[in-house]
mmCIF file of C-alpha atoms in Angstrom:
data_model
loop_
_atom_site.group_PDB
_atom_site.id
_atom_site.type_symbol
_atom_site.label_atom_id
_atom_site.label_comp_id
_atom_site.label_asym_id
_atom_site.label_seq_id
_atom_site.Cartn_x
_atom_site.Cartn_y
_atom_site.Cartn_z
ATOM 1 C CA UNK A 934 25.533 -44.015 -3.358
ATOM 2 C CA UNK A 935 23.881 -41.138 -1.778
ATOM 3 C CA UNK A 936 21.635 -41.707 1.051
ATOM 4 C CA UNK A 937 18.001 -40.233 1.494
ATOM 5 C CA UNK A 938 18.981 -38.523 4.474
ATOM 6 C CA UNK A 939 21.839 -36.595 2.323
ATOM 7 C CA UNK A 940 19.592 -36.377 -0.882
ATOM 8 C CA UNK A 941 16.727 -34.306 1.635
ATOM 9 C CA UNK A 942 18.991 -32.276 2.935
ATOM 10 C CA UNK A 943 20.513 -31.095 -0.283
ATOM 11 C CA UNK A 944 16.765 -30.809 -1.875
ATOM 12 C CA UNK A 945 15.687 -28.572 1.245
ATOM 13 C CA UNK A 946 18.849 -26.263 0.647
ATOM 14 C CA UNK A 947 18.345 -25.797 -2.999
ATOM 15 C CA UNK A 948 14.544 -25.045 -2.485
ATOM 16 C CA UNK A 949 15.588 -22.717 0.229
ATOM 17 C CA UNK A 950 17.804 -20.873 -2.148
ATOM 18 C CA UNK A 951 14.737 -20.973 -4.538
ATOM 19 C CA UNK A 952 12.779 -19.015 -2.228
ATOM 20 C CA UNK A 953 10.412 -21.772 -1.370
ATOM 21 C CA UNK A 954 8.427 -21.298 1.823
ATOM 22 C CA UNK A 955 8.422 -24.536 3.266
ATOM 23 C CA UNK A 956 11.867 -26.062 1.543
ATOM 24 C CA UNK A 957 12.179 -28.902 4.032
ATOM 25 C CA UNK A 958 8.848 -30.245 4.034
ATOM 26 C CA UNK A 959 8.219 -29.817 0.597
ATOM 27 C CA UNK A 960 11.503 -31.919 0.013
ATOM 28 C CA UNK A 961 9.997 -34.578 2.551
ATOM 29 C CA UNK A 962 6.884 -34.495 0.246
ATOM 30 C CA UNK A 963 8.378 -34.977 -3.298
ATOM 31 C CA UNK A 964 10.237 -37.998 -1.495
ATOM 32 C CA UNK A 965 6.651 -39.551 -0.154
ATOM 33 C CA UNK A 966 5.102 -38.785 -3.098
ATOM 34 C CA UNK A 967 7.578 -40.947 -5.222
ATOM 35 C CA UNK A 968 8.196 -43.640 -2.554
ATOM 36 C CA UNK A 969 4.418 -43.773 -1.653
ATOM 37 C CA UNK A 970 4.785 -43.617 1.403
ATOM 38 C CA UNK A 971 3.874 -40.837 4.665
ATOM 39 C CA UNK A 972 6.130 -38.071 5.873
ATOM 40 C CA UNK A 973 6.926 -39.992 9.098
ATOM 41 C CA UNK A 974 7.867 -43.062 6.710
ATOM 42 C CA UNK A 975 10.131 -41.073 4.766
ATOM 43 C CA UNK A 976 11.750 -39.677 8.009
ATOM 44 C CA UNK A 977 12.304 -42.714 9.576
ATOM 45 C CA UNK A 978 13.534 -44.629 6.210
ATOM 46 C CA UNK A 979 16.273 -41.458 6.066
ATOM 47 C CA UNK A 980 17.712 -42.180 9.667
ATOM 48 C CA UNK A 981 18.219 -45.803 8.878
ATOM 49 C CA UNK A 982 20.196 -45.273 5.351
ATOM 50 C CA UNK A 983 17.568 -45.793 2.676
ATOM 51 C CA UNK A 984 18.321 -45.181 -0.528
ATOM 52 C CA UNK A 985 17.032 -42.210 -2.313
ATOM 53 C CA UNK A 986 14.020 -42.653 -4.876
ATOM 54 C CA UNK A 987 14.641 -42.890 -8.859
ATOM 55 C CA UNK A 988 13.547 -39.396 -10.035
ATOM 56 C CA UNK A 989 13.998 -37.431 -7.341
ATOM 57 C CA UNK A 990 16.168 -34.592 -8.288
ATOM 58 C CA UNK A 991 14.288 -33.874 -11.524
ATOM 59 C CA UNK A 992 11.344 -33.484 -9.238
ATOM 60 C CA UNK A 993 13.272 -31.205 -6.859
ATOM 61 C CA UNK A 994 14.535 -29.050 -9.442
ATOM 62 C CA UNK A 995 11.221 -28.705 -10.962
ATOM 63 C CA UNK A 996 9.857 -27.649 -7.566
ATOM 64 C CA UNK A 997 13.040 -25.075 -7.106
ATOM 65 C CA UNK A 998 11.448 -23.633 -10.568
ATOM 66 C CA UNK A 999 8.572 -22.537 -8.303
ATOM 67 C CA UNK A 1000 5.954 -25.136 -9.804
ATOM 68 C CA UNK A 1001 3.199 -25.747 -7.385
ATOM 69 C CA UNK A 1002 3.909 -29.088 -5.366
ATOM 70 C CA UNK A 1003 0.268 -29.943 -6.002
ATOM 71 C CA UNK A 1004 1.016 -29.918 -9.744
ATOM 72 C CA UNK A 1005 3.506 -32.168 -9.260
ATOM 73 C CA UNK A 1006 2.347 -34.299 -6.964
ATOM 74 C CA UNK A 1007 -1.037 -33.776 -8.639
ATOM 75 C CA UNK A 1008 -3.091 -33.815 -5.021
ATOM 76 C CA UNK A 1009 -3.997 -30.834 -2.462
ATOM 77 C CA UNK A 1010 -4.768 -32.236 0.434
ATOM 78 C CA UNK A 1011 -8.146 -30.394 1.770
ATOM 79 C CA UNK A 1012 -10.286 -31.235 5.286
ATOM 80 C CA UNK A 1013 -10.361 -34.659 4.875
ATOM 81 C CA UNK A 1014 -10.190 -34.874 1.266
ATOM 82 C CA UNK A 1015 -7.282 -35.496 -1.024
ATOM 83 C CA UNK A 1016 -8.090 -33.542 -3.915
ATOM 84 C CA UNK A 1017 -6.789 -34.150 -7.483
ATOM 85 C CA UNK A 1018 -5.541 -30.644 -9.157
ATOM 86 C CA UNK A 1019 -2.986 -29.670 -11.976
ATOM 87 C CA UNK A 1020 -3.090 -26.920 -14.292
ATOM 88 C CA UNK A 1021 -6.168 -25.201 -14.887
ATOM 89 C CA UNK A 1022 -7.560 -24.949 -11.667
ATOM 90 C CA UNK A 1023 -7.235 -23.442 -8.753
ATOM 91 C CA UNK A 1024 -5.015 -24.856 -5.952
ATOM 92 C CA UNK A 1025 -7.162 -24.773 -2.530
ATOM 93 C CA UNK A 1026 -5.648 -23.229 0.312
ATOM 94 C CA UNK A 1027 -5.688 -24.153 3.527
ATOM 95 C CA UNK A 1028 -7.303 -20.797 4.706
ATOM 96 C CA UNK A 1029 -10.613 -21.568 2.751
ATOM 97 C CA UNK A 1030 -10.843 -24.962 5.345
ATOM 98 C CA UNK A 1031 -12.605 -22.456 7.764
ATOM 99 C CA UNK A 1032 -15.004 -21.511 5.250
ATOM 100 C CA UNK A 1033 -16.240 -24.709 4.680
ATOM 101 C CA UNK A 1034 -16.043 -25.088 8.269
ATOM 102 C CA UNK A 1035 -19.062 -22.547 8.300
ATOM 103 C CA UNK A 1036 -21.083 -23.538 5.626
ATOM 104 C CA UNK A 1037 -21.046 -27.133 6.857
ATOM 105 C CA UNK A 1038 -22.013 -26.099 10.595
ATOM 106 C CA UNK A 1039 -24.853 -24.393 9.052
ATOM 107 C CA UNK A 1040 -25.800 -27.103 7.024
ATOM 108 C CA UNK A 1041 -25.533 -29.897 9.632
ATOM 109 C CA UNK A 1042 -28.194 -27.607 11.218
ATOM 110 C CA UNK A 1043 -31.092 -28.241 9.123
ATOM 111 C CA UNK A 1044 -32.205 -31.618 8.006
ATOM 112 C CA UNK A 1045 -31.555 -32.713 4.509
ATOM 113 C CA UNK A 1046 -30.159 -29.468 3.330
ATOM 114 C CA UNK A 1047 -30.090 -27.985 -0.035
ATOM 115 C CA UNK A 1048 -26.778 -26.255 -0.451
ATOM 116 C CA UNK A 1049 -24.934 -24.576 -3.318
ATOM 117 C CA UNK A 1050 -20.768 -24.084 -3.847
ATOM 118 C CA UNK A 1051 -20.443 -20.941 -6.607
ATOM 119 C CA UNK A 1052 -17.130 -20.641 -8.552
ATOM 120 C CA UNK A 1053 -16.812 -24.552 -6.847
ATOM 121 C CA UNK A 1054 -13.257 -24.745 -8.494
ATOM 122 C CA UNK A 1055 -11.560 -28.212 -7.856
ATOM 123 C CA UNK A 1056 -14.356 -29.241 -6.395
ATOM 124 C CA UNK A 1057 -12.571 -29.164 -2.644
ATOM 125 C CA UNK A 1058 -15.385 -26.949 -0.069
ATOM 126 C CA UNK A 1059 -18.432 -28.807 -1.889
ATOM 127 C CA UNK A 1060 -16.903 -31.935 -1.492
ATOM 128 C CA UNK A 1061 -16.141 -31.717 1.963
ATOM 129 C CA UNK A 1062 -19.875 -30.611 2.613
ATOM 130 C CA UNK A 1063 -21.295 -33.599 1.041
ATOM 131 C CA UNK A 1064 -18.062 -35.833 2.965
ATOM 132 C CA UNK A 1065 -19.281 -34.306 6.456
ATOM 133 C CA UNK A 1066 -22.557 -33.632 6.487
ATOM 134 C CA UNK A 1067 -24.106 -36.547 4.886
ATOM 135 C CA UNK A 1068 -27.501 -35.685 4.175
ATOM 136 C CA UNK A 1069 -27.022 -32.457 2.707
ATOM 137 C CA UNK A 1070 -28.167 -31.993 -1.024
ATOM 138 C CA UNK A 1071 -24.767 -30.547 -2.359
ATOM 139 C CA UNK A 1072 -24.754 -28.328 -6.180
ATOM 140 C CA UNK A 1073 -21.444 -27.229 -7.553
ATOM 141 C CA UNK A 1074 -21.191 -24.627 -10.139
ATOM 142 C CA UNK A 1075 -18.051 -23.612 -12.308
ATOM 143 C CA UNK A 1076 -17.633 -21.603 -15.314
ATOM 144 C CA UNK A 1077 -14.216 -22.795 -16.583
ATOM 145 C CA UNK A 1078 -14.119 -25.925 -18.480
ATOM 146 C CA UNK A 1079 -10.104 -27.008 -16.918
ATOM 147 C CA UNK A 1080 -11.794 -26.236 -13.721
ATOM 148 C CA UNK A 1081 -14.946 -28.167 -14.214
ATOM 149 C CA UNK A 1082 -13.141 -31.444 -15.397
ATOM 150 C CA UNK A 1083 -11.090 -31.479 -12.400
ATOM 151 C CA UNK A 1084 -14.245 -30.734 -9.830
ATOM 152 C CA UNK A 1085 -15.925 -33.973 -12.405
ATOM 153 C CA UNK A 1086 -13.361 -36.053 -10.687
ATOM 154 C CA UNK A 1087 -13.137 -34.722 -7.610
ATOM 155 C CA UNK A 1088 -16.455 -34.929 -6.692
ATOM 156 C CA UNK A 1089 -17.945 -37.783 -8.326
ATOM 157 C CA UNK A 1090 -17.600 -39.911 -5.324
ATOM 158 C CA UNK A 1091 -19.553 -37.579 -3.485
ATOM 159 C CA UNK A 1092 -22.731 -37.439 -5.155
ATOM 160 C CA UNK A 1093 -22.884 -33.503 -5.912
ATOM 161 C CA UNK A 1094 -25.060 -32.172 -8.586
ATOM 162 C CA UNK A 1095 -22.150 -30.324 -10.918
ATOM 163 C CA UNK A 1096 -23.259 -27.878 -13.013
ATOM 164 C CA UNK A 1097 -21.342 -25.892 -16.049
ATOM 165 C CA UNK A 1098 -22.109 -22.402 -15.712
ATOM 166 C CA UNK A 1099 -21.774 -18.642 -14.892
ATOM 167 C CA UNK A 1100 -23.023 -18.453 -10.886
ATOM 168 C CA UNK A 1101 -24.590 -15.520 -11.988
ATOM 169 C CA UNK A 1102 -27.529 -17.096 -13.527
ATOM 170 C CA UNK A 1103 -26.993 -20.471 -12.900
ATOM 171 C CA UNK A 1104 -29.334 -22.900 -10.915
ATOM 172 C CA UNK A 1105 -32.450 -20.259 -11.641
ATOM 173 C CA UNK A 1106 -34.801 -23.286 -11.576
ATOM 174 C CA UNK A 1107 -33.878 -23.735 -8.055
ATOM 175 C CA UNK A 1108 -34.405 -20.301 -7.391
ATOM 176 C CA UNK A 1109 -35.451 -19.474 -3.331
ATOM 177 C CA UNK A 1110 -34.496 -23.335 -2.695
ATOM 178 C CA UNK A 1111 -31.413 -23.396 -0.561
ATOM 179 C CA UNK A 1112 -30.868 -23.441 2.377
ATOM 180 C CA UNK A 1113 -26.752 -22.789 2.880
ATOM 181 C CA UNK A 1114 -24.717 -20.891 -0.366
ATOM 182 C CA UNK A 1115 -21.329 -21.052 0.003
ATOM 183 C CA UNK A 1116 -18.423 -19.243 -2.591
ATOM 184 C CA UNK A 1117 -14.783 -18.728 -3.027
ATOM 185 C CA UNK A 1118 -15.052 -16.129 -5.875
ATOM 186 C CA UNK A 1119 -12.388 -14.520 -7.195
ATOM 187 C CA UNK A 1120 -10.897 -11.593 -5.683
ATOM 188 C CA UNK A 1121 -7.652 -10.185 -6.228
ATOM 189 C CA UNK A 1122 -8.240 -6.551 -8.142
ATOM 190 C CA UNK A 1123 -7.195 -6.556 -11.516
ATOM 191 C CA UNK A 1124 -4.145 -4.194 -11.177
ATOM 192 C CA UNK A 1125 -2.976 -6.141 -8.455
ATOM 193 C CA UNK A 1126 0.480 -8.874 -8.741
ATOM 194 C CA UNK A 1127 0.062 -11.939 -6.897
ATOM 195 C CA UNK A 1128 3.443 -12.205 -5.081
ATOM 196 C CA UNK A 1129 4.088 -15.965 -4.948
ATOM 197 C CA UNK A 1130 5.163 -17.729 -8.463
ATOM 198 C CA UNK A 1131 3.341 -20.187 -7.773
ATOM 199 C CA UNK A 1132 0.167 -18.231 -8.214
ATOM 200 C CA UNK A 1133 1.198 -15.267 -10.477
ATOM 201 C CA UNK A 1134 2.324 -18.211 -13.076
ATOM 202 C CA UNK A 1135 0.269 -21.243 -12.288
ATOM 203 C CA UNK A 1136 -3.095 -20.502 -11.025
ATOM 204 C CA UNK A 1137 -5.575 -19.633 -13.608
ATOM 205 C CA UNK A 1138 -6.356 -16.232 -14.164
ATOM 206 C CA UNK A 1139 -10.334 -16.736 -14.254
ATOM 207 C CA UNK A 1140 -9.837 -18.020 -10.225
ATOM 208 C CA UNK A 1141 -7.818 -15.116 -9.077
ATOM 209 C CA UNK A 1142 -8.681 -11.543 -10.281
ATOM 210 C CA UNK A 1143 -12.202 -10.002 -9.073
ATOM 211 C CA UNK A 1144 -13.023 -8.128 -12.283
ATOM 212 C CA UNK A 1145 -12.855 -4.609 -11.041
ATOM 213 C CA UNK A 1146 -10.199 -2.476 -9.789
ATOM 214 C CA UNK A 1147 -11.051 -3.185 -6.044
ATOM 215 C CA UNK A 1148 -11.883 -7.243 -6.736
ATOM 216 C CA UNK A 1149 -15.203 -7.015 -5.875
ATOM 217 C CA UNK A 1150 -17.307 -7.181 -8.714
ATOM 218 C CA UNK A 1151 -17.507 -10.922 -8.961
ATOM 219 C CA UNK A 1152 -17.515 -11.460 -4.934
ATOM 220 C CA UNK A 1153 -20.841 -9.148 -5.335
ATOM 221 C CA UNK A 1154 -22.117 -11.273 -8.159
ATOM 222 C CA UNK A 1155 -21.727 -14.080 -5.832
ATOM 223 C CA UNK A 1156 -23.695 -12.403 -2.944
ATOM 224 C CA UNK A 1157 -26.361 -11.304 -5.467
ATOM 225 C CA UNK A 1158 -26.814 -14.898 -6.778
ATOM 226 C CA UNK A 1159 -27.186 -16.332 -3.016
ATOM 227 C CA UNK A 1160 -30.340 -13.765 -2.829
ATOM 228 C CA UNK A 1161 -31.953 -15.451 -5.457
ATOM 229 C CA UNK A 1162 -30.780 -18.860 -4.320
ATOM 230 C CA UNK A 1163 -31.666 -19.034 -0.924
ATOM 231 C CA UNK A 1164 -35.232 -19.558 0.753
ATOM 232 C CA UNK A 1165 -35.735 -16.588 3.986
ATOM 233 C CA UNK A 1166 -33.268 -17.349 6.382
ATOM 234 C CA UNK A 1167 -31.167 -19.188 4.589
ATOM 235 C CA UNK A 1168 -26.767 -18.713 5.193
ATOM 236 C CA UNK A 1169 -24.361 -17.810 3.170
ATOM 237 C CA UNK A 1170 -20.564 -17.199 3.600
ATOM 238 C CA UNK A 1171 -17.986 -16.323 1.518
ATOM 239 C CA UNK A 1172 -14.350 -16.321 1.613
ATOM 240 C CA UNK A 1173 -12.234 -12.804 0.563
ATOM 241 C CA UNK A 1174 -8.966 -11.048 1.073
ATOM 242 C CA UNK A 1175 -8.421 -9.072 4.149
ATOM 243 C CA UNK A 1176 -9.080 -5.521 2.684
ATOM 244 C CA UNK A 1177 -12.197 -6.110 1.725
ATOM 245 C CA UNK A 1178 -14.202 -7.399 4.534
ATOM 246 C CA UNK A 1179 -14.882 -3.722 5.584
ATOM 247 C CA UNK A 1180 -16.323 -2.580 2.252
ATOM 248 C CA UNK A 1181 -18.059 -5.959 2.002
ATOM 249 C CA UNK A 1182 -19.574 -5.301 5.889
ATOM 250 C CA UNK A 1183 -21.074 -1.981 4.279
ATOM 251 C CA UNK A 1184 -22.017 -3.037 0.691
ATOM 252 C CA UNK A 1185 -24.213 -6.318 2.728
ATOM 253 C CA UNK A 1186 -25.376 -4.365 5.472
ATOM 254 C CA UNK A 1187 -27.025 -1.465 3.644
ATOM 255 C CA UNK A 1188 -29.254 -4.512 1.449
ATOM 256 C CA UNK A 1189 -32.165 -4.920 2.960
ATOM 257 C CA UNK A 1190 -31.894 -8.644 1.721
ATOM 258 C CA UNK A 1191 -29.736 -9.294 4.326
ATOM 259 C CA UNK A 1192 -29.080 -9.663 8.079
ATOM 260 C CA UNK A 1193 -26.931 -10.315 10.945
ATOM 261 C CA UNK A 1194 -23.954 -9.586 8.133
ATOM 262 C CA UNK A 1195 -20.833 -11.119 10.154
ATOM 263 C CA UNK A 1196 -17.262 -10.680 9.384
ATOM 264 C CA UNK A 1197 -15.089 -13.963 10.310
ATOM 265 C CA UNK A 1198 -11.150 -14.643 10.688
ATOM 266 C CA UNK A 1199 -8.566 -17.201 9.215
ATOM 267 C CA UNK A 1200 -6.107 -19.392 12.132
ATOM 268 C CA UNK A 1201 -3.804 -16.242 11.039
ATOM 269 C CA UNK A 1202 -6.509 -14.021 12.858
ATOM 270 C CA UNK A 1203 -7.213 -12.209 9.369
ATOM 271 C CA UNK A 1204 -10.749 -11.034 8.174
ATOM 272 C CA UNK A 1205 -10.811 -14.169 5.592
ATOM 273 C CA UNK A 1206 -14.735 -14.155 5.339
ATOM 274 C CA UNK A 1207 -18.292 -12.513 5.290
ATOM 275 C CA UNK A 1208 -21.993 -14.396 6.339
ATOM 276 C CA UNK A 1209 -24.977 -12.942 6.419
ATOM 277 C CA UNK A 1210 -28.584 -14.537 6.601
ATOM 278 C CA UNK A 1211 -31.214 -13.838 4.166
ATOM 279 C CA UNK A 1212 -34.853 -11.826 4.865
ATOM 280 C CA UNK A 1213 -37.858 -12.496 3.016
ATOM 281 C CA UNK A 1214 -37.559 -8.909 1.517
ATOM 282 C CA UNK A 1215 -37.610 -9.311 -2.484
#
């Protein structure tokens, strides 16, 4: 019978050949997943001669296919949150942490804060605002109804106000109310290929492209919804690709809405986000 230890070491080889990034860990993974146990359990049970799980190559080869090992693992592990995904809704990436790194320092700032997630997704940067920063008065808002069941489940332990909507008007009865907006819009331009299968084929359409041939219009619908959203001096950040912090530096800068427009980096030293706080002009 074939051995764990053999069984991982074939899965990370035919993932490699699949072009998957991480083919050893994600073979460790599949194995924890279906033994239910850590990645240091599933190490340690290989060097003594476990056996290897019941279902493990179909899992494997279904990985190799370039399906998302949240889908099939059916949790993306986010800050301190394991959050439940599949198809329909955006995977969150571990780049976006950082973002919600900012919106929750500027929330933990101000007593009982009032703070709003646009284009919320699965639910993962609003949930980890209302997980850290316990006070805080946390609204979601997604358009997509995949999306929104997925953020239902996601963040019902967490108290947050979810709301079913375009961010564009949503929440106008809370208008000049918040105190911290937060978004990961979509922003890929519309002419533009993802590169990794895993996104060009599994993530939804509605989370990736930006609606205009330079992805910003809905990144600008986001920023135009936080003016109406937030009280004078209230934060918001939002997360976008690389290319587009410059233009989005300019575009901010030049509103007289805004101030102190800041342009902040990923761990991979890239320009992953844009803050800015808001004036009292109207």
């Amino acid at each position: 019978m074939e051995s764990l230890a053999d069984a991982l070491r074939e899965a990370a080889s035919t993932l490699a050949e699949a072009g998957v990034p991480s083919p050893r860990v994600d073979a460790e993974l599949l194995a924890a997943h279906l033994m239910a146990e850590s990645v240091g359990r599933v190490r340690a049970l290989a060097l003594i001669g476990a056996a290897v799980p019941e279902g493990y190559g179909e899992l494997v080869a279904e990985r190799a296919q370039r399906v998302p090992l949240q889908h099939i693992t059916g949790i993306a592990y986010f800050r301190g949150l394991e959050v439940a995904v599949g198809p329909g809704v955006f995977i969150p990436r571990p780049e976006t942490e950082a973002v919600a790194q900012l919106a929750i320092d500027a929330a933990r700032g101000i007593s009982g804060a009032r703070v709003a997630d646009l284009g919320t997704g699965s639910g993962a940067i609003a949930g980890s605002i209302a997980q850290e920063v316990p006070d805080a008065d946390v609204y979601a808002v997604e358009l997509s109804e995949l999306a929104l069941a997925w953020a239902a489940r996601n963040l019902k332990p967490h108290g947050v106000t979810l709301v079913n909507g375009d961010y564009a008007t949503a929440l106008s009865e809370l208008n000049g109310t918040f105190d911290v907006v937060v978004s990961n819009p979509p922003y890929i331009p519309t002419d533009a290929v993802p590169r990794d299968p895993e996104v060009a084929e599994h993530d939804p359409e509605i989370a990736l492209f930006g609606g205009s041939a330079d992805g910003l219009r809905l990144p600008l619908a986001a920023a135009a919804a936080a003016v109406r959203l937030l009280k004078p001096g209230g934060y918001f950040v939002m997360e976008h690709a690389e290319v587009q912090a410059e233009a989005l530096m300019r575009i901010l800068g030049a509103d007289p809405s805004w101030k102190t427009v800041c342009t902040h980096q990923d761990l991979a030293e890239r320009d992953r986000a844009t803050s800015a706080i808001r004036t009292d002009v109207l």
